[in-house]
Every structure is written in structure tokens, then in C-alpha cells.
Amino acid sequence: MMASSQEELVEAQSQIWRWALSHLVSLSIKCAIQLRIPDAINQHGKPATSLSQLVSALQIPPSKTHAFGCMMRVLSTRSTGFFSVQQRQQEEEGEEEMCYSLTPASRLLLRNEHLNQASLPLLHFHPAMRDYCSVLDTWLLEENDEGTNNDDNINKRTAFEVVNGASFWDYLAGSSGPARELKGLFYDAMVSDSKLVADALVSSAGGEGSLLFRGVRSLVDVAGGTGIVAAAVAEAYPEMKCVVLDLPHVVEGLSARPHPGNLEFMGGDMLESVPSADAILLKWILHNWDDESCVKILKCCKAAVSGDEGKKGKVIVIDMVMSEVGVEDDLSREIQLCFDLMMATLYNAKERNEMEWKGLFDAAGFSDYKIIRQIGPRSIIEAYP
Ligand SMILES: C[S@@+](CC[C@H](N)C(=O)[O-])C[C@H]1O[C@@H](n2cnc3c(N)ncnc32)[C@H](O)[C@@H]1O
């Protein structure tokens, strides 16, 4: 091994410290959401809120103000970016104090923000999620369960299943308190993400949105959750007939809630069949499944858009297209790599690069595909039967 300089050693140690302590950043984000710090800054109404004003608004006891200040500083660095901080002179006392204001990220954590994104960070701290991450070392070494190696399903048990006794989807369907809590957080996280993506899909009426849905008279949002994206599309295109297909326990009761007249909910299994339409939407679905299941789902979708009279529709996939190895790391790639690890451990699934997407479309019998554009770390891909 080449001897490292003292400077390199110290830098390497700092790198280890940085990532070993990074859970404190995630925990601080969770704490900021739970204490509603963004709301307290927002309600203060001035461009910036001083630390003492925040302490008083949140009723932080004097013995904890130092720790609270430390947390605010962690959330206000250039790399965390949840708050911006300036040292300001206070009007009344004339003393210098740290003053905090919101950034685009903390605005998305405001309680009444239409696009609030608080559920995803909270979801990852649910005990069922937190616990499975702490067994990755033993799970990675485990070839099979109790010495049996002839049961493929046992070999394929995800880390989530090993710890929680059920696959992620079966766990969500359970009736225990923690299962109901996780289900609530998971579908809330899907709703908040879907609102943001729906805005991106349909807000550019006359532009991108209309190109994506041009000529589409009917759409099925396969595994569309509680129907946020489909509802936004249905509202933007009142002539389009829209259907949300998801598991029966997910769509149960949704028809009774207010929704556009041209939107229907349907309980079913996308691995079995998908109702016919001009276009099928698969938003954030295929990364949850292994290749074999993806091909099954895509075949059902292909059959659904193949039409009787020779008119062919399309399947719109919204998912990550992993950047190639060697491409310079950026925020999108870091997020893609973390999601890839999460998919591997939570579902035995993965994020895919373009070649892997092509492989799936070919195996399901599609004639062509096109990557339309990116939405952050995800892309919109169209596949043609
Ligand atoms: C990651 S969520 C995405 C939901 C939605 N498309 C979105 O982006 O908000 C995956 C969805 O797949 C649904 N799902 C899982 N297994 C399914 C199946 N066999 N048939 C239909 N939907 C299923 C889940 O209930 C969940 O709503």
C-alpha cells in the first residue's frame, strides 16, 4: 500500500466522520418536521427569525437552547441547505444573533404547503424501515434460511422481510398499528411526490404535457396509488377517460371521495391484467420489481395498449434511468445510487440503466422506446408496442 501523506490521512478520517455522522442530519430533518420549525419561521412573518424568537415560539426550555442552536446550524450549512442563516443585529437589544430564513427545501416542509414533502423523511424513520437497514450485514451474508437451499423464495427474502416477517406490500396490507402507520406514511409520501410530478406533467399545457398526452383519449394509471397523478391528468384533459388500477385495499373507498367525473378507481393485480386504454402510465412502479415481474407487468400493459383495430397506443414509464458508471457523480446520481440500494434491500429490485430498460422492453415485445426528458433523478420514457 502506498504511504499516504499526513494531509491525506486526515482528509480520509474526515470523510469517514462525515458519513458516519450523516444520520444526525437525517434525524435533524425529522426533528425539524416534527417540531414544525419551518412553520415557526414562516409564521414569524419577517424575512428572518432569530434563534431566541424561534426558541420562544417553539417553547424550547433554556436547558436545551444550546442543543437546539446546534441543530439549526447543522440544517443551515451549504450542503444541507434547509435554512439560510445570517448574523444580524436585533432591533430591541442591539445584540448580534443568528437569524434563520426558509429555503426552497424547507418551504416544501411547511404544513399547509400544497406540495409538502414531509412524509418521505418520516417514512424512513418508521421502526419497520429503520430496523431492516440495521441488519444489512447479516442479510448480505445469509445464503438461505436455516440451512435450506432448495427453496428459491427463501433465498430471495428481502432484508425488510427477514426483519418484519412479511414482504413490504404484504406488511402494508396488515392491520397492526405499526403496519397501518407505515401504510399511512407510505401512501402520503406517494401522494406528495405525485402532486409534484403531476404539476410537472400537466402544468405546461400546450407544451410538454400536451405532447405527452396528445391523441390520448383514455389512460390507465397502473398501480396509481390514491390517484393523484390520474386526477391531475383527468382535470387537465376533461375529455380523457382515466382509470386508476391498484391493489383492492388501496383503492377501497376512494370512489366515495371527491374526484373528477372522468376518473374511475379499479381494484386488481397488474401482474394478471390491465384494462385497455390508449396510454398506460407506470409511475415509480417498475423499480419495485425484479426483471421477471417487470416483463410480466409490461406484457400486460402492452396487451392493454395494442388495441383491436390495429391502432397502437403507448406505455409511459416514469422511473430512474441510472447514469452510466464513470459519469461524474452529482446529486441526481447520488440519489439514484441510494434508491438502487433501497430497491435491492426492500424489494429485491433495482434502478435500471438505459440498456437494462431496453432489455425489459425487448423481452416484453415492445418495438421501440424513447427517453423523453428528465424530472430530477427520474426520466419519462415512452415504450411503443
Ligand atoms: C411506489 S408506489 C407508486 C404509486 C404511484 N404510482 C405513485 O407514484 O404515487 C407502488 C404502487 O404499486 C401498488 N402495487 C403493488 N403491487 C401491486 C399489484 N400487484 N397490482 C397493482 N398495484 C400494485 C402499490 O399499492 C403502490 O400504490
GROMACS .gro file of C-alpha atoms and ligand atoms in nm:
model
  412
    1MET     CA    1   0.000   0.000   0.000
    2MET     CA    2   0.131   0.344  -0.092
    3ALA     CA    3   0.202   0.555   0.210
    4SER     CA    4  -0.046   0.839   0.240
    5SER     CA    5   0.066   1.182   0.335
    6GLN     CA    6  -0.042   1.314   0.673
    7GLU     CA    7  -0.276   1.552   0.493
    8GLU     CA    8  -0.441   1.266   0.301
    9LEU     CA    9  -0.484   1.064   0.619
   10VAL     CA   10  -0.656   1.348   0.797
   11GLU     CA   11  -0.878   1.410   0.495
   12ALA     CA   12  -0.966   1.038   0.482
   13GLN     CA   13  -1.054   1.041   0.851
   14SER     CA   14  -1.276   1.346   0.796
   15GLN     CA   15  -1.452   1.166   0.514
   16ILE     CA   16  -1.526   0.871   0.745
   17TRP     CA   17  -1.652   1.106   1.014
   18ARG     CA   18  -1.871   1.295   0.770
   19TRP     CA   19  -2.061   0.988   0.654
   20ALA     CA   20  -2.063   0.816   0.995
   21LEU     CA   21  -2.236   1.121   1.138
   22SER     CA   22  -2.467   1.185   0.843
   23HIS     CA   23  -2.759   1.012   1.022
   24LEU     CA   24  -2.758   1.315   1.255
   25VAL     CA   25  -2.851   1.530   0.957
   26SER     CA   26  -3.143   1.299   0.868
   27LEU     CA   27  -3.251   1.293   1.233
   28SER     CA   28  -3.237   1.672   1.247
   29ILE     CA   29  -3.461   1.691   0.939
   30LYS     CA   30  -3.708   1.455   1.108
   31CYS     CA   31  -3.694   1.667   1.424
   32ALA     CA   32  -3.746   1.991   1.226
   33ILE     CA   33  -4.057   1.840   1.066
   34GLN     CA   34  -4.193   1.715   1.398
   35LEU     CA   35  -4.129   2.044   1.580
   36ARG     CA   36  -4.266   2.233   1.278
   37ILE     CA   37  -3.963   2.461   1.265
   38PRO     CA   38  -4.032   2.572   0.904
   39ASP     CA   39  -4.384   2.679   1.011
   40ALA     CA   40  -4.247   2.869   1.310
   41ILE     CA   41  -4.008   3.063   1.083
   42ASN     CA   42  -4.286   3.122   0.831
   43GLN     CA   43  -4.536   3.241   1.094
   44HIS     CA   44  -4.288   3.488   1.229
   45GLY     CA   45  -4.353   3.680   0.908
   46LYS     CA   46  -4.023   3.871   0.896
   47PRO     CA   47  -3.756   3.790   0.639
   48ALA     CA   48  -3.554   3.610   0.909
   49THR     CA   49  -3.629   3.471   1.256
   50SER     CA   50  -3.369   3.495   1.530
   51LEU     CA   51  -3.271   3.194   1.734
   52SER     CA   52  -3.426   3.340   2.050
   53GLN     CA   53  -3.753   3.413   1.867
   54LEU     CA   54  -3.759   3.052   1.747
   55VAL     CA   55  -3.677   2.919   2.094
   56SER     CA   56  -3.964   3.119   2.236
   57ALA     CA   57  -4.213   3.026   1.957
   58LEU     CA   58  -4.134   2.656   1.996
   59GLN     CA   59  -4.114   2.670   2.377
   60ILE     CA   60  -3.767   2.515   2.389
   61PRO     CA   61  -3.660   2.513   2.760
   62PRO     CA   62  -3.348   2.717   2.847
   63SER     CA   63  -3.151   2.398   2.922
   64LYS     CA   64  -3.195   2.288   2.557
   65THR     CA   65  -3.132   2.613   2.369
   66HIS     CA   66  -2.769   2.528   2.304
   67ALA     CA   67  -2.858   2.187   2.152
   68PHE     CA   68  -3.138   2.350   1.952
   69GLY     CA   69  -2.895   2.609   1.813
   70CYS     CA   70  -2.653   2.329   1.717
   71MET     CA   71  -2.929   2.153   1.525
   72MET     CA   72  -3.028   2.471   1.344
   73ARG     CA   73  -2.667   2.520   1.237
   74VAL     CA   74  -2.646   2.160   1.105
   75LEU     CA   75  -2.957   2.227   0.896
   76SER     CA   76  -2.820   2.556   0.763
   77THR     CA   77  -2.489   2.454   0.602
   78ARG     CA   78  -2.426   2.491   0.232
   79SER     CA   79  -2.465   2.117   0.181
   80THR     CA   80  -2.777   2.059   0.395
   81GLY     CA   81  -2.945   2.384   0.286
   82PHE     CA   82  -3.268   2.358   0.486
   83PHE     CA   83  -3.242   2.708   0.628
   84SER     CA   84  -3.032   3.007   0.535
   85VAL     CA   85  -2.859   3.181   0.820
   86GLN     CA   86  -2.723   3.530   0.873
   87GLN     CA   87  -2.582   3.703   1.176
   88ARG     CA   88  -2.798   4.010   1.243
   89GLN     CA   89  -2.827   4.283   1.497
   90GLN     CA   90  -3.150   4.256   1.695
   91GLU     CA   91  -3.373   4.567   1.679
   92GLU     CA   92  -3.455   4.575   2.051
   93GLU     CA   93  -3.142   4.456   2.229
   94GLY     CA   94  -2.895   4.560   1.961
   95GLU     CA   95  -2.713   4.229   2.007
   96GLU     CA   96  -2.587   4.013   1.721
   97GLU     CA   97  -2.787   3.693   1.680
   98MET     CA   98  -2.817   3.410   1.430
   99CYS     CA   99  -3.128   3.464   1.218
  100TYR     CA  100  -3.284   3.191   1.004
  101SER     CA  101  -3.499   3.203   0.694
  102LEU     CA  102  -3.663   2.940   0.475
  103THR     CA  103  -3.505   2.791   0.163
  104PRO     CA  104  -3.688   2.611  -0.124
  105ALA     CA  105  -3.629   2.278   0.062
  106SER     CA  106  -3.779   2.392   0.395
  107ARG     CA  107  -4.071   2.559   0.214
  108LEU     CA  108  -4.161   2.209   0.094
  109LEU     CA  109  -4.186   2.107   0.463
  110LEU     CA  110  -4.445   2.372   0.557
  111ARG     CA  111  -4.755   2.203   0.696
  112ASN     CA  112  -5.001   2.379   0.463
  113GLU     CA  113  -4.783   2.369   0.153
  114HIS     CA  114  -4.978   2.201  -0.129
  115LEU     CA  115  -4.661   2.018  -0.236
  116ASN     CA  116  -4.550   1.928   0.122
  117GLN     CA  117  -4.279   1.658   0.109
  118ALA     CA  118  -4.254   1.576   0.482
  119SER     CA  119  -4.382   1.215   0.465
  120LEU     CA  120  -4.082   1.067   0.283
  121PRO     CA  121  -3.827   1.161   0.553
  122LEU     CA  122  -4.070   1.044   0.822
  123LEU     CA  123  -4.136   0.717   0.637
  124HIS     CA  124  -3.768   0.623   0.657
  125PHE     CA  125  -3.771   0.652   1.036
  126HIS     CA  126  -4.067   0.418   1.086
  127PRO     CA  127  -3.939   0.124   1.301
  128ALA     CA  128  -4.006  -0.130   1.022
  129MET     CA  129  -3.788   0.072   0.782
  130ARG     CA  130  -3.522   0.170   1.033
  131ASP     CA  131  -3.483  -0.186   1.167
  132TYR     CA  132  -3.435  -0.356   0.832
  133CYS     CA  133  -3.147  -0.121   0.748
  134SER     CA  134  -2.965  -0.229   1.062
  135VAL     CA  135  -2.941  -0.598   0.958
  136LEU     CA  136  -2.781  -0.547   0.617
  137ASP     CA  137  -2.455  -0.709   0.729
  138THR     CA  138  -2.615  -1.040   0.833
  139TRP     CA  139  -2.867  -1.031   0.546
  140LEU     CA  140  -2.591  -0.989   0.286
  141LEU     CA  141  -2.409  -1.296   0.417
  142GLU     CA  142  -2.721  -1.512   0.451
  143GLU     CA  143  -2.735  -1.762   0.163
  144ASN     CA  144  -3.064  -1.909   0.281
  145ASP     CA  145  -3.274  -1.970   0.589
  146GLU     CA  146  -3.179  -2.239   0.844
  147GLY     CA  147  -2.950  -2.425   0.606
  148THR     CA  148  -3.218  -2.493   0.343
  149ASN     CA  149  -3.103  -2.402  -0.003
  150ASN     CA  150  -3.372  -2.565  -0.211
  151ASP     CA  151  -3.638  -2.300  -0.163
  152ASP     CA  152  -3.583  -2.016  -0.404
  153ASN     CA  153  -3.830  -1.789  -0.225
  154ILE     CA  154  -3.638  -1.825   0.099
  155ASN     CA  155  -3.318  -1.728  -0.082
  156LYS     CA  156  -3.496  -1.425  -0.217
  157ARG     CA  157  -3.622  -1.294   0.118
  158THR     CA  158  -3.558  -0.922   0.132
  159ALA     CA  159  -3.391  -0.760   0.432
  160PHE     CA  160  -3.730  -0.600   0.505
  161GLU     CA  161  -3.897  -0.942   0.510
  162VAL     CA  162  -3.630  -1.103   0.728
  163VAL     CA  163  -3.683  -0.837   0.993
  164ASN     CA  164  -4.055  -0.770   0.964
  165GLY     CA  165  -4.181  -1.118   0.872
  166ALA     CA  166  -4.365  -1.010   0.555
  167SER     CA  167  -4.278  -0.859   0.218
  168PHE     CA  168  -4.319  -0.480   0.203
  169TRP     CA  169  -4.654  -0.500   0.017
  170ASP     CA  170  -4.793  -0.774   0.246
  171TYR     CA  171  -4.680  -0.577   0.553
  172LEU     CA  172  -4.866  -0.266   0.427
  173ALA     CA  173  -5.183  -0.471   0.386
  174GLY     CA  174  -5.165  -0.579   0.754
  175SER     CA  175  -5.389  -0.444   1.028
  176SER     CA  176  -5.142  -0.400   1.316
  177GLY     CA  177  -5.082  -0.047   1.449
  178PRO     CA  178  -4.729  -0.019   1.303
  179ALA     CA  179  -4.848  -0.158   0.967
  180ARG     CA  180  -5.129   0.098   0.948
  181GLU     CA  181  -4.886   0.372   1.044
  182LEU     CA  182  -4.636   0.267   0.776
  183LYS     CA  183  -4.915   0.240   0.518
  184GLY     CA  184  -5.028   0.595   0.603
  185LEU     CA  185  -4.675   0.735   0.571
  186PHE     CA  186  -4.600   0.541   0.251
  187TYR     CA  187  -4.914   0.649   0.066
  188ASP     CA  188  -4.877   1.007   0.198
  189ALA     CA  189  -4.524   1.007   0.056
  190MET     CA  190  -4.659   0.881  -0.278
  191VAL     CA  191  -4.930   1.150  -0.274
  192SER     CA  192  -4.682   1.431  -0.211
  193ASP     CA  193  -4.443   1.306  -0.478
  194SER     CA  194  -4.730   1.257  -0.721
  195LYS     CA  195  -4.852   1.614  -0.671
  196LEU     CA  196  -4.509   1.743  -0.765
  197VAL     CA  197  -4.474   1.513  -1.065
  198ALA     CA  198  -4.834   1.577  -1.177
  199ASP     CA  199  -4.759   1.950  -1.178
  200ALA     CA  200  -4.453   1.883  -1.394
  201LEU     CA  201  -4.656   1.663  -1.631
  202VAL     CA  202  -4.961   1.878  -1.689
  203SER     CA  203  -4.865   2.233  -1.590
  204SER     CA  204  -4.705   2.300  -1.925
  205ALA     CA  205  -5.042   2.286  -2.105
  206GLY     CA  206  -4.974   2.340  -2.473
  207GLY     CA  207  -4.615   2.228  -2.424
  208GLU     CA  208  -4.465   1.910  -2.279
  209GLY     CA  209  -4.789   1.795  -2.112
  210SER     CA  210  -4.996   1.814  -2.425
  211LEU     CA  211  -4.726   1.636  -2.628
  212LEU     CA  212  -4.719   1.351  -2.377
  213PHE     CA  213  -5.096   1.315  -2.383
  214ARG     CA  214  -5.162   1.424  -2.746
  215GLY     CA  215  -5.424   1.198  -2.905
  216VAL     CA  216  -5.472   1.006  -2.579
  217ARG     CA  217  -5.846   0.952  -2.521
  218SER     CA  218  -5.808   0.702  -2.238
  219LEU     CA  219  -5.541   0.645  -1.974
  220VAL     CA  220  -5.488   0.379  -1.707
  221ASP     CA  221  -5.255   0.476  -1.423
  222VAL     CA  222  -5.131   0.129  -1.334
  223ALA     CA  223  -5.052   0.094  -0.962
  224GLY     CA  224  -5.157   0.458  -0.945
  225GLY     CA  225  -5.194   0.459  -0.565
  226THR     CA  226  -5.458   0.702  -0.445
  227GLY     CA  227  -5.488   0.858  -0.792
  228ILE     CA  228  -5.320   1.198  -0.756
  229VAL     CA  229  -5.149   1.192  -1.097
  230ALA     CA  230  -5.452   1.045  -1.272
  231ALA     CA  231  -5.678   1.308  -1.110
  232ALA     CA  232  -5.449   1.589  -1.227
  233VAL     CA  233  -5.447   1.448  -1.581
  234ALA     CA  234  -5.825   1.394  -1.572
  235GLU     CA  235  -5.875   1.756  -1.466
  236ALA     CA  236  -5.638   1.892  -1.731
  237TYR     CA  237  -5.800   1.676  -2.003
  238PRO     CA  238  -6.174   1.653  -1.924
  239GLU     CA  239  -6.239   1.455  -2.244
  240MET     CA  240  -5.995   1.181  -2.141
  241LYS     CA  241  -6.131   0.871  -1.962
  242CYS     CA  242  -5.892   0.794  -1.677
  243VAL     CA  243  -5.869   0.483  -1.459
  244VAL     CA  244  -5.652   0.414  -1.153
  245LEU     CA  245  -5.568   0.047  -1.106
  246ASP     CA  246  -5.418  -0.055  -0.770
  247LEU     CA  247  -5.450  -0.326  -0.506
  248PRO     CA  248  -5.807  -0.358  -0.371
  249HIS     CA  249  -5.713  -0.243  -0.017
  250VAL     CA  250  -5.555   0.072  -0.164
  251VAL     CA  251  -5.845   0.184  -0.386
  252GLU     CA  252  -6.114   0.082  -0.135
  253GLY     CA  253  -6.330   0.383  -0.054
  254LEU     CA  254  -6.155   0.618  -0.300
  255SER     CA  255  -6.458   0.635  -0.535
  256ALA     CA  256  -6.658   0.782  -0.246
  257ARG     CA  257  -6.414   1.075  -0.211
  258PRO     CA  258  -6.440   1.383  -0.437
  259HIS     CA  259  -6.273   1.315  -0.774
  260PRO     CA  260  -6.311   1.429  -1.135
  261GLY     CA  261  -6.612   1.275  -1.316
  262ASN     CA  262  -6.387   1.127  -1.586
  263LEU     CA  263  -6.180   0.928  -1.331
  264GLU     CA  264  -6.256   0.576  -1.206
  265PHE     CA  265  -6.085   0.352  -0.947
  266MET     CA  266  -6.038  -0.018  -1.000
  267GLY     CA  267  -5.900  -0.287  -0.766
  268GLY     CA  268  -5.684  -0.551  -0.935
  269ASP     CA  269  -5.344  -0.708  -0.986
  270MET     CA  270  -5.122  -0.558  -1.258
  271LEU     CA  271  -4.933  -0.889  -1.280
  272GLU     CA  272  -5.256  -1.052  -1.400
  273SER     CA  273  -5.419  -0.797  -1.632
  274VAL     CA  274  -5.453  -0.428  -1.710
  275PRO     CA  275  -5.764  -0.263  -1.863
  276SER     CA  276  -5.734  -0.144  -2.226
  277ALA     CA  277  -5.652   0.221  -2.296
  278ASP     CA  278  -5.471   0.448  -2.541
  279ALA     CA  279  -5.197   0.506  -2.285
  280ILE     CA  280  -5.078   0.334  -1.970
  281LEU     CA  281  -4.888   0.524  -1.702
  282LEU     CA  282  -4.640   0.338  -1.481
  283LYS     CA  283  -4.510   0.597  -1.239
  284TRP     CA  284  -4.247   0.475  -0.992
  285ILE     CA  285  -4.355   0.113  -1.031
  286LEU     CA  286  -4.104  -0.099  -1.223
  287HIS     CA  287  -3.812  -0.014  -0.990
  288ASN     CA  288  -4.006  -0.204  -0.719
  289TRP     CA  289  -3.991  -0.531  -0.915
  290ASP     CA  290  -3.736  -0.784  -1.041
  291ASP     CA  291  -3.685  -0.827  -1.417
  292GLU     CA  292  -3.916  -1.128  -1.445
  293SER     CA  293  -4.208  -0.946  -1.279
  294CYS     CA  294  -4.138  -0.627  -1.481
  295VAL     CA  295  -4.163  -0.825  -1.806
  296LYS     CA  296  -4.495  -0.971  -1.685
  297ILE     CA  297  -4.629  -0.624  -1.598
  298LEU     CA  298  -4.504  -0.476  -1.926
  299LYS     CA  299  -4.663  -0.760  -2.126
  300CYS     CA  300  -4.999  -0.687  -1.958
  301CYS     CA  301  -4.952  -0.315  -2.038
  302LYS     CA  302  -4.855  -0.390  -2.399
  303ALA     CA  303  -5.168  -0.602  -2.444
  304ALA     CA  304  -5.374  -0.317  -2.294
  305VAL     CA  305  -5.247  -0.054  -2.546
  306SER     CA  306  -5.234  -0.279  -2.851
  307GLY     CA  307  -5.599  -0.204  -2.949
  308ASP     CA  308  -5.828  -0.425  -3.154
  309GLU     CA  309  -5.833  -0.219  -3.472
  310GLY     CA  310  -5.458  -0.209  -3.520
  311LYS     CA  311  -5.433   0.134  -3.350
  312LYS     CA  312  -5.146   0.121  -3.106
  313GLY     CA  313  -5.100   0.334  -2.801
  314LYS     CA  314  -4.804   0.373  -2.568
  315VAL     CA  315  -4.680   0.298  -2.221
  316ILE     CA  316  -4.541   0.596  -2.028
  317VAL     CA  317  -4.287   0.497  -1.765
  318ILE     CA  318  -4.167   0.741  -1.502
  319ASP     CA  319  -3.862   0.595  -1.326
  320MET     CA  320  -3.489   0.648  -1.296
  321VAL     CA  321  -3.252   0.583  -1.585
  322MET     CA  322  -2.925   0.530  -1.397
  323SER     CA  323  -2.639   0.734  -1.532
  324GLU     CA  324  -2.352   0.526  -1.660
  325VAL     CA  325  -2.059   0.433  -1.440
  326GLY     CA  326  -1.783   0.686  -1.495
  327VAL     CA  327  -2.024   0.977  -1.534
  328GLU     CA  328  -1.926   1.239  -1.282
  329ASP     CA  329  -2.124   1.200  -0.958
  330ASP     CA  330  -2.381   1.469  -0.899
  331LEU     CA  331  -2.686   1.498  -0.673
  332SER     CA  332  -2.905   1.301  -0.916
  333ARG     CA  333  -2.655   1.015  -0.934
  334GLU     CA  334  -2.612   1.004  -0.556
  335ILE     CA  335  -2.991   0.982  -0.517
  336GLN     CA  336  -3.011   0.714  -0.788
  337LEU     CA  337  -2.745   0.503  -0.614
  338CYS     CA  338  -2.922   0.528  -0.276
  339PHE     CA  339  -3.256   0.436  -0.435
  340ASP     CA  340  -3.088   0.142  -0.609
  341LEU     CA  341  -2.965   0.013  -0.271
  342MET     CA  342  -3.308   0.069  -0.119
  343MET     CA  343  -3.481  -0.121  -0.402
  344ALA     CA  344  -3.232  -0.411  -0.365
  345THR     CA  345  -3.289  -0.448   0.009
  346LEU     CA  346  -3.657  -0.360   0.030
  347TYR     CA  347  -3.795  -0.544  -0.275
  348ASN     CA  348  -3.511  -0.748  -0.436
  349ALA     CA  349  -3.548  -0.499  -0.718
  350LYS     CA  350  -3.339  -0.227  -0.877
  351GLU     CA  351  -3.299   0.102  -1.058
  352ARG     CA  352  -3.201   0.044  -1.422
  353ASN     CA  353  -2.968   0.198  -1.679
  354GLU     CA  354  -3.078   0.251  -2.039
  355MET     CA  355  -2.951  -0.091  -2.155
  356GLU     CA  356  -3.147  -0.263  -1.879
  357TRP     CA  357  -3.464  -0.070  -1.973
  358LYS     CA  358  -3.412  -0.169  -2.338
  359GLY     CA  359  -3.373  -0.533  -2.226
  360LEU     CA  360  -3.707  -0.520  -2.043
  361PHE     CA  361  -3.892  -0.354  -2.335
  362ASP     CA  362  -3.743  -0.608  -2.581
  363ALA     CA  363  -3.833  -0.903  -2.358
  364ALA     CA  364  -4.193  -0.776  -2.324
  365GLY     CA  365  -4.220  -0.745  -2.706
  366PHE     CA  366  -4.218  -0.365  -2.748
  367SER     CA  367  -4.088  -0.243  -3.087
  368ASP     CA  368  -3.925   0.078  -2.968
  369TYR     CA  369  -3.885   0.322  -2.681
  370LYS     CA  370  -3.778   0.683  -2.631
  371ILE     CA  371  -3.644   0.867  -2.326
  372ILE     CA  372  -3.846   1.188  -2.341
  373ARG     CA  373  -3.698   1.402  -2.063
  374GLN     CA  374  -3.581   1.411  -1.703
  375ILE     CA  375  -3.767   1.516  -1.389
  376GLY     CA  376  -3.483   1.543  -1.135
  377PRO     CA  377  -3.321   1.199  -1.097
  378ARG     CA  378  -3.613   1.031  -1.280
  379SER     CA  379  -3.696   1.020  -1.650
  380ILE     CA  380  -4.008   0.993  -1.862
  381ILE     CA  381  -3.976   0.701  -2.104
  382GLU     CA  382  -4.231   0.609  -2.370
  383ALA     CA  383  -4.248   0.248  -2.493
  384TYR     CA  384  -4.432   0.158  -2.814
  385PRO     CA  385  -4.590  -0.185  -2.880
  386LIG     C1  386  -4.414   0.308  -0.527
  386LIG     S1  387  -4.589   0.305  -0.523
  386LIG     C2  388  -4.627   0.414  -0.656
  386LIG     C3  389  -4.768   0.462  -0.654
  386LIG     C4  390  -4.799   0.568  -0.761
  386LIG     N1  391  -4.778   0.521  -0.895
  386LIG     C5  392  -4.718   0.692  -0.733
  386LIG     O1  393  -4.616   0.712  -0.798
  386LIG     O2  394  -4.756   0.766  -0.643
  386LIG     C6  395  -4.624   0.145  -0.590
  386LIG     C7  396  -4.772   0.111  -0.601
  386LIG     O3  397  -4.784  -0.023  -0.651
  386LIG     C8  398  -4.903  -0.076  -0.595
  386LIG     N2  399  -4.900  -0.223  -0.615
  386LIG     C9  400  -4.818  -0.313  -0.556
  386LIG     N3  401  -4.843  -0.436  -0.604
  386LIG    C10  402  -4.943  -0.424  -0.696
  386LIG    C11  403  -5.012  -0.516  -0.781
  386LIG     N4  404  -4.982  -0.646  -0.782
  386LIG     N5  405  -5.110  -0.469  -0.863
  386LIG    C12  406  -5.142  -0.336  -0.863
  386LIG     N6  407  -5.078  -0.244  -0.785
  386LIG    C13  408  -4.981  -0.288  -0.703
  386LIG    C14  409  -4.893  -0.030  -0.451
  386LIG     O4  410  -5.016  -0.040  -0.383
  386LIG    C15  411  -4.847   0.114  -0.470
  386LIG     O5  412  -4.957   0.202  -0.482
   0.00000   0.00000   0.00000
